[in-house]
Short mmCIF file of C-alpha atoms in Angstrom, two decimals:
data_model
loop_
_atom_site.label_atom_id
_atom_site.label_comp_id
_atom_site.label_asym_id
_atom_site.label_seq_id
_atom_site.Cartn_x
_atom_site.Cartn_y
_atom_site.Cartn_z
CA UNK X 869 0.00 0.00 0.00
CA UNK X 870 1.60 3.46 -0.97
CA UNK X 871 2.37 5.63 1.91
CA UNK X 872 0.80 9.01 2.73
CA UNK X 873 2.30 12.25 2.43
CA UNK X 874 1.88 14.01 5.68
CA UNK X 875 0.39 17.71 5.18
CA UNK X 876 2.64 18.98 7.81
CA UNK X 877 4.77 21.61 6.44
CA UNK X 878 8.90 21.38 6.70
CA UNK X 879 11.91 21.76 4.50
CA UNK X 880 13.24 18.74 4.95
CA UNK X 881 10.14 16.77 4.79
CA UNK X 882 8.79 14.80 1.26
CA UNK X 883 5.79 17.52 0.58
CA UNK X 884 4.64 20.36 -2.09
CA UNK X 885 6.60 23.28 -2.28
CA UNK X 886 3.62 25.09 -2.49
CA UNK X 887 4.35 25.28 1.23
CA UNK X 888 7.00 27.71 0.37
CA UNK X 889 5.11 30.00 -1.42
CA UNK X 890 4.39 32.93 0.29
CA UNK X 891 0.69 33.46 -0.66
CA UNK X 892 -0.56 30.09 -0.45
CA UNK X 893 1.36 29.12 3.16
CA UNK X 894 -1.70 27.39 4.02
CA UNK X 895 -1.93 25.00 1.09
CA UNK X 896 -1.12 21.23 1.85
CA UNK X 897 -1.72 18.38 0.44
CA UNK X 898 -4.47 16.12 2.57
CA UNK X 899 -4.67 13.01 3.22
CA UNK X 900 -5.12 10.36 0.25
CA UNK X 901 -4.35 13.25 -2.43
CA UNK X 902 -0.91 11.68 -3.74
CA UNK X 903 -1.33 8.52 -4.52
CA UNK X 904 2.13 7.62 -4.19
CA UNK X 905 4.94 8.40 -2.22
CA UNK X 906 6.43 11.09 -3.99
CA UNK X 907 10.06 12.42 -2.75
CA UNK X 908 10.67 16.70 -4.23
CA UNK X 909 14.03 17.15 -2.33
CA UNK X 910 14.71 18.03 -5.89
CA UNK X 911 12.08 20.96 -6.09
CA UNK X 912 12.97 22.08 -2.54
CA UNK X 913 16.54 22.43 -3.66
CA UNK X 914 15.58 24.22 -6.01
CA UNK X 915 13.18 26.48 -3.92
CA UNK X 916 16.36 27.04 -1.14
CA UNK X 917 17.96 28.48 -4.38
CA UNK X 918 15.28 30.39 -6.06
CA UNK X 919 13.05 31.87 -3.53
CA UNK X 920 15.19 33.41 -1.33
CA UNK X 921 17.53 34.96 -4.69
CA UNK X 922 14.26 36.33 -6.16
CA UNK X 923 12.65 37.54 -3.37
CA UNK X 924 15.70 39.45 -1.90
CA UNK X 925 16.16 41.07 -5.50
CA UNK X 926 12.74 41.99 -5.91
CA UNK X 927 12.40 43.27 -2.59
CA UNK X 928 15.67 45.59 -3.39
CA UNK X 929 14.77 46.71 -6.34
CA UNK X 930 10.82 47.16 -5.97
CA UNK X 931 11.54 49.43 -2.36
CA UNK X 932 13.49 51.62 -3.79
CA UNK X 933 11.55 52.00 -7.26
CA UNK X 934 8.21 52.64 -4.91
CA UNK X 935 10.23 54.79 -2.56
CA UNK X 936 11.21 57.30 -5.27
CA UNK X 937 7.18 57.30 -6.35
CA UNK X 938 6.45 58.10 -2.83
CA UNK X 939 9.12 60.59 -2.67
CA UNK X 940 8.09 62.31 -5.41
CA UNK X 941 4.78 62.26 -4.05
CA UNK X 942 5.74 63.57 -0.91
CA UNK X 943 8.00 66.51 -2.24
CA UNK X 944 6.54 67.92 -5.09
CA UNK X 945 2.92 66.43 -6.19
CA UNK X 946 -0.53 68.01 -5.17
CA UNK X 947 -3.58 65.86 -6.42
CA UNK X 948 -5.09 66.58 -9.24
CA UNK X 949 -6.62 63.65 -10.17
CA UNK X 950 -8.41 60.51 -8.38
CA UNK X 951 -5.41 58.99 -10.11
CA UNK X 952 -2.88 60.89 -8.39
CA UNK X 953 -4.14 59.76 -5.22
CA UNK X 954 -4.18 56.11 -6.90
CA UNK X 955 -0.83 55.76 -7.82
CA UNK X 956 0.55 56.92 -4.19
CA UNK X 957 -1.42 54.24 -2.54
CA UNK X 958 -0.55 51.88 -5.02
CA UNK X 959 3.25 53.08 -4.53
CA UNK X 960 2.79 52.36 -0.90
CA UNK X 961 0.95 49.14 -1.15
CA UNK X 962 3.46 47.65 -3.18
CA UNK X 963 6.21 48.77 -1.19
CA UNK X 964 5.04 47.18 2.05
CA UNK X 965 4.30 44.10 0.46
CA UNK X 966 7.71 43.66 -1.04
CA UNK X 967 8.74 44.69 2.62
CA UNK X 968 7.12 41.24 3.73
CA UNK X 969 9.35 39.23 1.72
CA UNK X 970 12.42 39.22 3.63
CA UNK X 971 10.29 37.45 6.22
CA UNK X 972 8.87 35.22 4.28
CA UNK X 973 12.57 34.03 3.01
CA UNK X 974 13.82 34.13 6.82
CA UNK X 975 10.63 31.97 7.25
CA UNK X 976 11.39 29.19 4.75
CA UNK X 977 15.60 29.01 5.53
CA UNK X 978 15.66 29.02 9.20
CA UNK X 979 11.96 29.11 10.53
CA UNK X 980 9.69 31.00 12.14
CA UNK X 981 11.44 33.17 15.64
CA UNK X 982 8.36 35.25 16.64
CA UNK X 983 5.06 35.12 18.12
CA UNK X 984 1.88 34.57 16.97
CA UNK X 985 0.67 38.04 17.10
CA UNK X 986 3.30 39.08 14.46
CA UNK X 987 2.95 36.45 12.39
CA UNK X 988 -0.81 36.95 12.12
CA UNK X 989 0.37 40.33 11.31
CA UNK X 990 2.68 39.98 8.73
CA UNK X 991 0.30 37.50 6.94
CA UNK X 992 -2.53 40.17 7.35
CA UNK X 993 -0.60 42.82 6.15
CA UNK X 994 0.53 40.24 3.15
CA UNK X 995 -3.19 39.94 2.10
CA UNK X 996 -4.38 43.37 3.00
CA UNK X 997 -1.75 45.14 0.09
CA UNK X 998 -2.08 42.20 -2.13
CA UNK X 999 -5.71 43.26 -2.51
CA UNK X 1000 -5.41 46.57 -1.99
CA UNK X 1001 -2.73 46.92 -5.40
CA UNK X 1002 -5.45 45.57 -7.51
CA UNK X 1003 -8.23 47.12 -6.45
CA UNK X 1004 -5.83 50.34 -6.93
CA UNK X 1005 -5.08 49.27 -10.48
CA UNK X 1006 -9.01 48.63 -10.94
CA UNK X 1007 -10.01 52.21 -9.57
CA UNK X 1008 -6.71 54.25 -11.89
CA UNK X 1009 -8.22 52.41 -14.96
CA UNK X 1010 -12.01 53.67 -14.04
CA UNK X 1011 -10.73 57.05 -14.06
CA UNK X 1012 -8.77 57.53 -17.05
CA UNK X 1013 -11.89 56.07 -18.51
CA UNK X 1014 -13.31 58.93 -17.16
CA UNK X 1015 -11.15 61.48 -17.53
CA UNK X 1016 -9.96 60.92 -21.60
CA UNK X 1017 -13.72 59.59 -22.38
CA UNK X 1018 -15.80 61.58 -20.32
CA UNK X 1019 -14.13 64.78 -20.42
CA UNK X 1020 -17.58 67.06 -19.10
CA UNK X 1021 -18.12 64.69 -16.23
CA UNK X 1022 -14.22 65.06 -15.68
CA UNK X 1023 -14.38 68.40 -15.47
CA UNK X 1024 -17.25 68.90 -13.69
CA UNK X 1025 -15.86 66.28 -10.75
CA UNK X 1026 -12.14 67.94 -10.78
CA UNK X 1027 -12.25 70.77 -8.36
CA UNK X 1028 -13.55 67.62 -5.98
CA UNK X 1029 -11.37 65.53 -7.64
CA UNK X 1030 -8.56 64.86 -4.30
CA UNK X 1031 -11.80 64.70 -2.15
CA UNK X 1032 -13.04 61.43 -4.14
CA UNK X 1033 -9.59 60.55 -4.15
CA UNK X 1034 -9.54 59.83 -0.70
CA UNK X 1035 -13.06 58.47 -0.47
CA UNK X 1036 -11.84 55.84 -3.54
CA UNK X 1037 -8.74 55.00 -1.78
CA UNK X 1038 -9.96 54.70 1.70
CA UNK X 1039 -12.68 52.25 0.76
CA UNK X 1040 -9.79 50.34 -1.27
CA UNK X 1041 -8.28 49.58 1.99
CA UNK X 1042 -11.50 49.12 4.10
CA UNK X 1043 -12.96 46.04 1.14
CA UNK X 1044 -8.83 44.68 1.23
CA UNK X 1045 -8.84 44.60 5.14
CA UNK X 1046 -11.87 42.70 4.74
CA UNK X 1047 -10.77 40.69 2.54
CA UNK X 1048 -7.43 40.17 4.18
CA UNK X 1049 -9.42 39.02 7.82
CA UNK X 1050 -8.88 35.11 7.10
CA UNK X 1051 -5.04 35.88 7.09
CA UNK X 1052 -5.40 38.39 10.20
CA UNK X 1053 -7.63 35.59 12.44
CA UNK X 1054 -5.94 32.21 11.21
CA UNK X 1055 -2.50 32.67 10.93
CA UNK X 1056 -0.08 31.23 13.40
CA UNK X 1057 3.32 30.01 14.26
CA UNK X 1058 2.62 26.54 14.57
CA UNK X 1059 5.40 23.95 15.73
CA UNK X 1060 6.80 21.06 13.73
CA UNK X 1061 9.86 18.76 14.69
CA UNK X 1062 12.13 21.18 15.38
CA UNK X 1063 11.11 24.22 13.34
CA UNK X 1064 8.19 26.69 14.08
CA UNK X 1065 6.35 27.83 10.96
CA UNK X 1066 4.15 30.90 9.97
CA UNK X 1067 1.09 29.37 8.74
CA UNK X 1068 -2.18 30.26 7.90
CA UNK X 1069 -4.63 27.50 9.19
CA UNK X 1070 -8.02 27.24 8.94
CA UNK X 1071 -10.48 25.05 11.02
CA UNK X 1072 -10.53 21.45 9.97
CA UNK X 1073 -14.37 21.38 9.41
CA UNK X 1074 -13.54 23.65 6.80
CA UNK X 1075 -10.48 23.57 6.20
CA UNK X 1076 -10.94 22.67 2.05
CA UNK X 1077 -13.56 25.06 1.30
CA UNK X 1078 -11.60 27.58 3.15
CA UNK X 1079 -8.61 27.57 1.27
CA UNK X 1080 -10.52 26.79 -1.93
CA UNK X 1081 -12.58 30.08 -1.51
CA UNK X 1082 -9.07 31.96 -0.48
CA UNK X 1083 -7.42 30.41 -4.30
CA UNK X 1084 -10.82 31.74 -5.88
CA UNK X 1085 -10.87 35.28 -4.19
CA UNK X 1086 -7.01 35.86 -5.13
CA UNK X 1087 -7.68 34.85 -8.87
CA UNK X 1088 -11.00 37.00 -9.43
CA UNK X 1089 -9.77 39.91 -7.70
CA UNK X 1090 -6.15 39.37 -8.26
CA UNK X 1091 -6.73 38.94 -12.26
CA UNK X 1092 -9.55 38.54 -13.13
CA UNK X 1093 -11.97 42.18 -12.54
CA UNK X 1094 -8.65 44.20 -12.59
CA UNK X 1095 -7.80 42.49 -16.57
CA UNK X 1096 -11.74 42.57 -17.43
CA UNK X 1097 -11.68 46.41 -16.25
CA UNK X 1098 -8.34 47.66 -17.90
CA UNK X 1099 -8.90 46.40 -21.07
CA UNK X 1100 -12.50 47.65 -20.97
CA UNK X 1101 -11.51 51.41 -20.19
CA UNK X 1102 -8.40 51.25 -22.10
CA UNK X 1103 -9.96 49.91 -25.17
CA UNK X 1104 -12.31 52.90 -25.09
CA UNK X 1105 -9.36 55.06 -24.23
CA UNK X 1106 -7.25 54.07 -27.16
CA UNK X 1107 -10.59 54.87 -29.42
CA UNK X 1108 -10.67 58.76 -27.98
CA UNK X 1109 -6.84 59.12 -28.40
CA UNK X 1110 -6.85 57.43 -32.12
CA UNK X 1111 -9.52 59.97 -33.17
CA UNK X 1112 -6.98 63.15 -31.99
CA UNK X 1113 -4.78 64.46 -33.29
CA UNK X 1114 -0.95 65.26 -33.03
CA UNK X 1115 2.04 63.18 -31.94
CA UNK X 1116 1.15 63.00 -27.89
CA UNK X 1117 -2.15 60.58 -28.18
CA UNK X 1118 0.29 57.97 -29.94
CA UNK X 1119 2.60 58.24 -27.41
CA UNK X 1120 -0.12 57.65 -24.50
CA UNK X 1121 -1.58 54.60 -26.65
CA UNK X 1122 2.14 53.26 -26.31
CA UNK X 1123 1.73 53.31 -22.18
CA UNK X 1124 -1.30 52.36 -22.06
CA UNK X 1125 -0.64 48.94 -24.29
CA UNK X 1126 2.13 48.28 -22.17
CA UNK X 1127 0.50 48.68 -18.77
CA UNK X 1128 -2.42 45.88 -19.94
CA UNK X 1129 0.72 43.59 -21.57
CA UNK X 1130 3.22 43.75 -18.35
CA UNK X 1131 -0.33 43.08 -16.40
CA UNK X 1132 -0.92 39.84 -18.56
CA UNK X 1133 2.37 38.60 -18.72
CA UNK X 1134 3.37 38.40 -15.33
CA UNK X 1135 -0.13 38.32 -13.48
CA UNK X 1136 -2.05 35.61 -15.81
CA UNK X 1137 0.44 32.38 -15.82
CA UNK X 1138 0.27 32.88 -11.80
CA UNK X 1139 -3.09 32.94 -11.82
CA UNK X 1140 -3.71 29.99 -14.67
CA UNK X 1141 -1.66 28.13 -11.85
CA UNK X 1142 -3.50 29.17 -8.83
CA UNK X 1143 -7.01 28.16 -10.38
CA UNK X 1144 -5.08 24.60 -11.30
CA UNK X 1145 -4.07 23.96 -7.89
CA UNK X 1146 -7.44 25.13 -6.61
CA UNK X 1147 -9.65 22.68 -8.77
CA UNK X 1148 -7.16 19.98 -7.88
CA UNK X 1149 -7.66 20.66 -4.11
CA UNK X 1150 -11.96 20.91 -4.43
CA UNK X 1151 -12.09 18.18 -6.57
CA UNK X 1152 -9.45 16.10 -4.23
CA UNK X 1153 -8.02 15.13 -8.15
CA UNK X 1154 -5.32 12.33 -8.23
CA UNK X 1155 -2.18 13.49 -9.41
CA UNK X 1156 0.98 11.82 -10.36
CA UNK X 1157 4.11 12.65 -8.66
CA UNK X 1158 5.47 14.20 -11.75
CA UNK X 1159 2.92 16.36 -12.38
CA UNK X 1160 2.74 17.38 -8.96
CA UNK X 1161 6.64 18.46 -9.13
CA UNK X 1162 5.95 20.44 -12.53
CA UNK X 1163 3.02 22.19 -10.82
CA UNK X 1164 5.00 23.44 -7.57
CA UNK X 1165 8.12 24.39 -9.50
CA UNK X 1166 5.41 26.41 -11.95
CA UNK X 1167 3.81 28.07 -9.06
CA UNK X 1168 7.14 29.09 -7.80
CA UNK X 1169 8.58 30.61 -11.04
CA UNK X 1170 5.46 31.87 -11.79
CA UNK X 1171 5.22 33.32 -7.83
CA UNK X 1172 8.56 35.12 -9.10
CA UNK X 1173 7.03 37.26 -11.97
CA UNK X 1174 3.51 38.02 -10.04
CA UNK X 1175 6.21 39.78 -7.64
CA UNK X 1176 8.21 41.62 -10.82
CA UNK X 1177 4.79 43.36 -11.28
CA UNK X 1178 5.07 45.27 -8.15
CA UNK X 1179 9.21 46.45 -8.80
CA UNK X 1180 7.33 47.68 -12.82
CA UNK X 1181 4.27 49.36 -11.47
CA UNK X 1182 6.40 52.22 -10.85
CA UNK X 1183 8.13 52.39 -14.17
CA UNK X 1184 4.97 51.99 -15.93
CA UNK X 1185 2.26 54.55 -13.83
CA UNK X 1186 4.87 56.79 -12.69
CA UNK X 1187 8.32 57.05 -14.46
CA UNK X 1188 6.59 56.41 -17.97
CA UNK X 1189 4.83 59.92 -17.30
CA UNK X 1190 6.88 63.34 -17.99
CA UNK X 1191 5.14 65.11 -14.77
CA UNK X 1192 7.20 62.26 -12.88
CA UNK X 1193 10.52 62.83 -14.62
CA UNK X 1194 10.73 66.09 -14.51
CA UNK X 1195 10.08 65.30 -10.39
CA UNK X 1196 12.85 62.58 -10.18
CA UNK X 1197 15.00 65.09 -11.97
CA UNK X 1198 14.58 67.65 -9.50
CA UNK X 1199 14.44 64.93 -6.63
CA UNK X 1200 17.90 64.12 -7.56
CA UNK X 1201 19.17 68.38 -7.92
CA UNK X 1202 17.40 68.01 -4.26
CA UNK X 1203 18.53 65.65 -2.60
CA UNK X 1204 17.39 67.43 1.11
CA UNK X 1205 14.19 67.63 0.14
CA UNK X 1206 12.46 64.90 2.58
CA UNK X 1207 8.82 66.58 2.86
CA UNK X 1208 6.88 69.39 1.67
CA UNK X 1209 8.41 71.09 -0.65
CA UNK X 1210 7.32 74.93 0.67
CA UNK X 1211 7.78 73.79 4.00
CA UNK X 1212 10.70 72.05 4.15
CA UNK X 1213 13.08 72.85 1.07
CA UNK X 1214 12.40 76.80 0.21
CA UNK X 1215 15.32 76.68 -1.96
CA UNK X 1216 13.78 74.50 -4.32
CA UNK X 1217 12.68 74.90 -7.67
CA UNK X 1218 8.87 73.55 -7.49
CA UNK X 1219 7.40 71.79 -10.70
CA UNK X 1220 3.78 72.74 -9.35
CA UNK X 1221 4.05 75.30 -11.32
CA UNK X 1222 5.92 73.50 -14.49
CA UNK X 1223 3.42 70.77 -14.78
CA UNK X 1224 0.37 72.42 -13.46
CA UNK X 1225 -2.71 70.56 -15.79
CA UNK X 1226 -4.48 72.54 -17.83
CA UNK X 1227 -6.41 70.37 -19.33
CA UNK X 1228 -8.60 67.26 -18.01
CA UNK X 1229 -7.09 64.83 -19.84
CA UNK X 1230 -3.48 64.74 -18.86
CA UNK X 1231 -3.47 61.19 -17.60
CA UNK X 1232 -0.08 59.79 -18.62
#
């Protein structure tokens, strides 16, 4: 009789690496669900290797590309848009999530050294700007929609434009914190041999449905609305710009198909692979031990680029515009400048001024 795989969670042990990957922590395989024994030390080299290389680079590279954004930000940019307000959340959602990385590698390499309370935290906070990026994404796409397409109704809701700023971004983090409660109330450093892990873990009774619902929720909100929106307002964005005139609108049809391509590149094969392990898991599916090694070394490469996404966002919301590099230029001439600009740096040449919009459609 072939021998079980035992869902506990451990580096050393014969079990999915899917265990390593950050987001889906709580994912084990149950009881019965491998129908043979099925040894990975192979694919958990390879995670020791991969994860902990990727993650530390992306983490690197995506804090300091979301740092300048918020720096920017900070120094020189007044809202003039619900986008504006948009992209700094989105700046700073991406930025602490990358900041949860270097946990998560500490995590899989040497185990879990605090309490509950922070890991429940860290796991929370995990979910809470996972969600919150997209639903960021979701709400700049809306408006551009708005503002290049419905130029009266623009115009008409611009002098309250940073007002519905904040009212758009502040229920973007009240939906993602209540999205983000499983991870906040089930999360826990949990003991195994001689390791103690950071794990989300849901009651036993439902234990399946729980993390099948959790797989579902971070593919619908995670791809799915955000791709179905952005390529619904951009499509009728890229009709407005084609019937102007003049070199810019060319040039903004050039962001705006790489912001939907980047998006589908790095967030769909993640996704494709989430929604595979989640119909294995409902269905309780029998899997070979091959195709069970392809899947978790796909779900961590593909884990890889879902993370790149958060280092580009910058590049392609902020840096891609002119407003923001004419600000990094000047962020870089002022180096002191570490808050308001008027208050802080009065020696500084402001851009206000410079890029002041005088129309309602400067949106990239």
């Amino acid at each position: 009789m072939p021998e079980q795989v035992t869902p506990s969670p451990s580096l050393m042990e014969l079990t999915a690496t899917t265990d390593f990957y950050s987001w889906d922590d709580e994912y084990s395989w149950e009881d019965g669900m491998l129908p043979e024994l099925c040894e990975k030390l192979a694919v958990q080299g390879f995670a020791r290797i991969y994860q902990p290389a990727v993650y530390l680079l992306l983490s690197l590279l995506g804090v300091a590309g979301n740092g300048l954004v918020l720096l920017t930000h900070i120094c020189y940019r007044q809202a003039h848009s619900i986008t504006d307000v948009c992209l700094l959340h989105l700046a700073l959602s991406d930025f602490l999530l990358l900041l949860t990385l270097p946990f998560t590698i500490t995590d899989m390499l040497l185990g879990w050294s605090l309490n509950t309370a922070t890991c429940k935290a860290l796991q929370g906070l995990y979910a809470l700007n996972f969600y919150s990026g997209f639903l960021f994404l979701t709400c700049i796409s809306v408006d551009r929609y708005v503002a290049i397409v419905r130029v009266p109704a623009a115009c008409r809701l611009r002098p309250r434009a940073r007002r519905h700023g904040w009212l758009t971004v502040g229920l973007a983090w009240l939906l993602a914190t209540l999205l983000a409660l499983p991870q906040f109330i089930y999360s826990q450093a949990e003991q195994h041999q001689d390791l103690y892990l950071c794990r989300v873990i849901f009651p036993h009774a439902v234990s399946r449905e729980a993390r099948g619902a959790t797989n579902l929720v971070q593919v619908v909100l995670g791809f799915a609305v955000p791709f179905l929106v952005m390529v619904t307002c951009y499509a009728a964005v890229a009709r407005t710009l084609l019937a102007a005139r003049g070199a810019r609108p060319h040039r903004a049809l050039r962001v705006l198909l790489a912001l939907v391509l980047v998006f589908v590149t790095l967030q769909l094969p993640h996704s494709l692979m989430v929604l595979l392990d989640t119909a294995e898991l409902l269905a309780s599916w029998e899997v070979s031990c091959t195709q069970s090694r392809r899947k978790d070394l796909a779900l961590l490469v593909t884990g890889g680029l879902a993370y790149l996404r958060c280092c580009l966002n910058p590049l392609l919301y902020a840096f891609l515009g002119q407003r923001f590099r004419q600000e990094l230029w000047l962020l870089a001439s002022n180096a002191r400048c570490v808050g308001p600009l008027e208050a802080r740096c009065p020696g500084c040449p402001s851009p206000r001024r410079q890029t002041s919009l005088s129309t309602c459609q400067d949106v990239v």
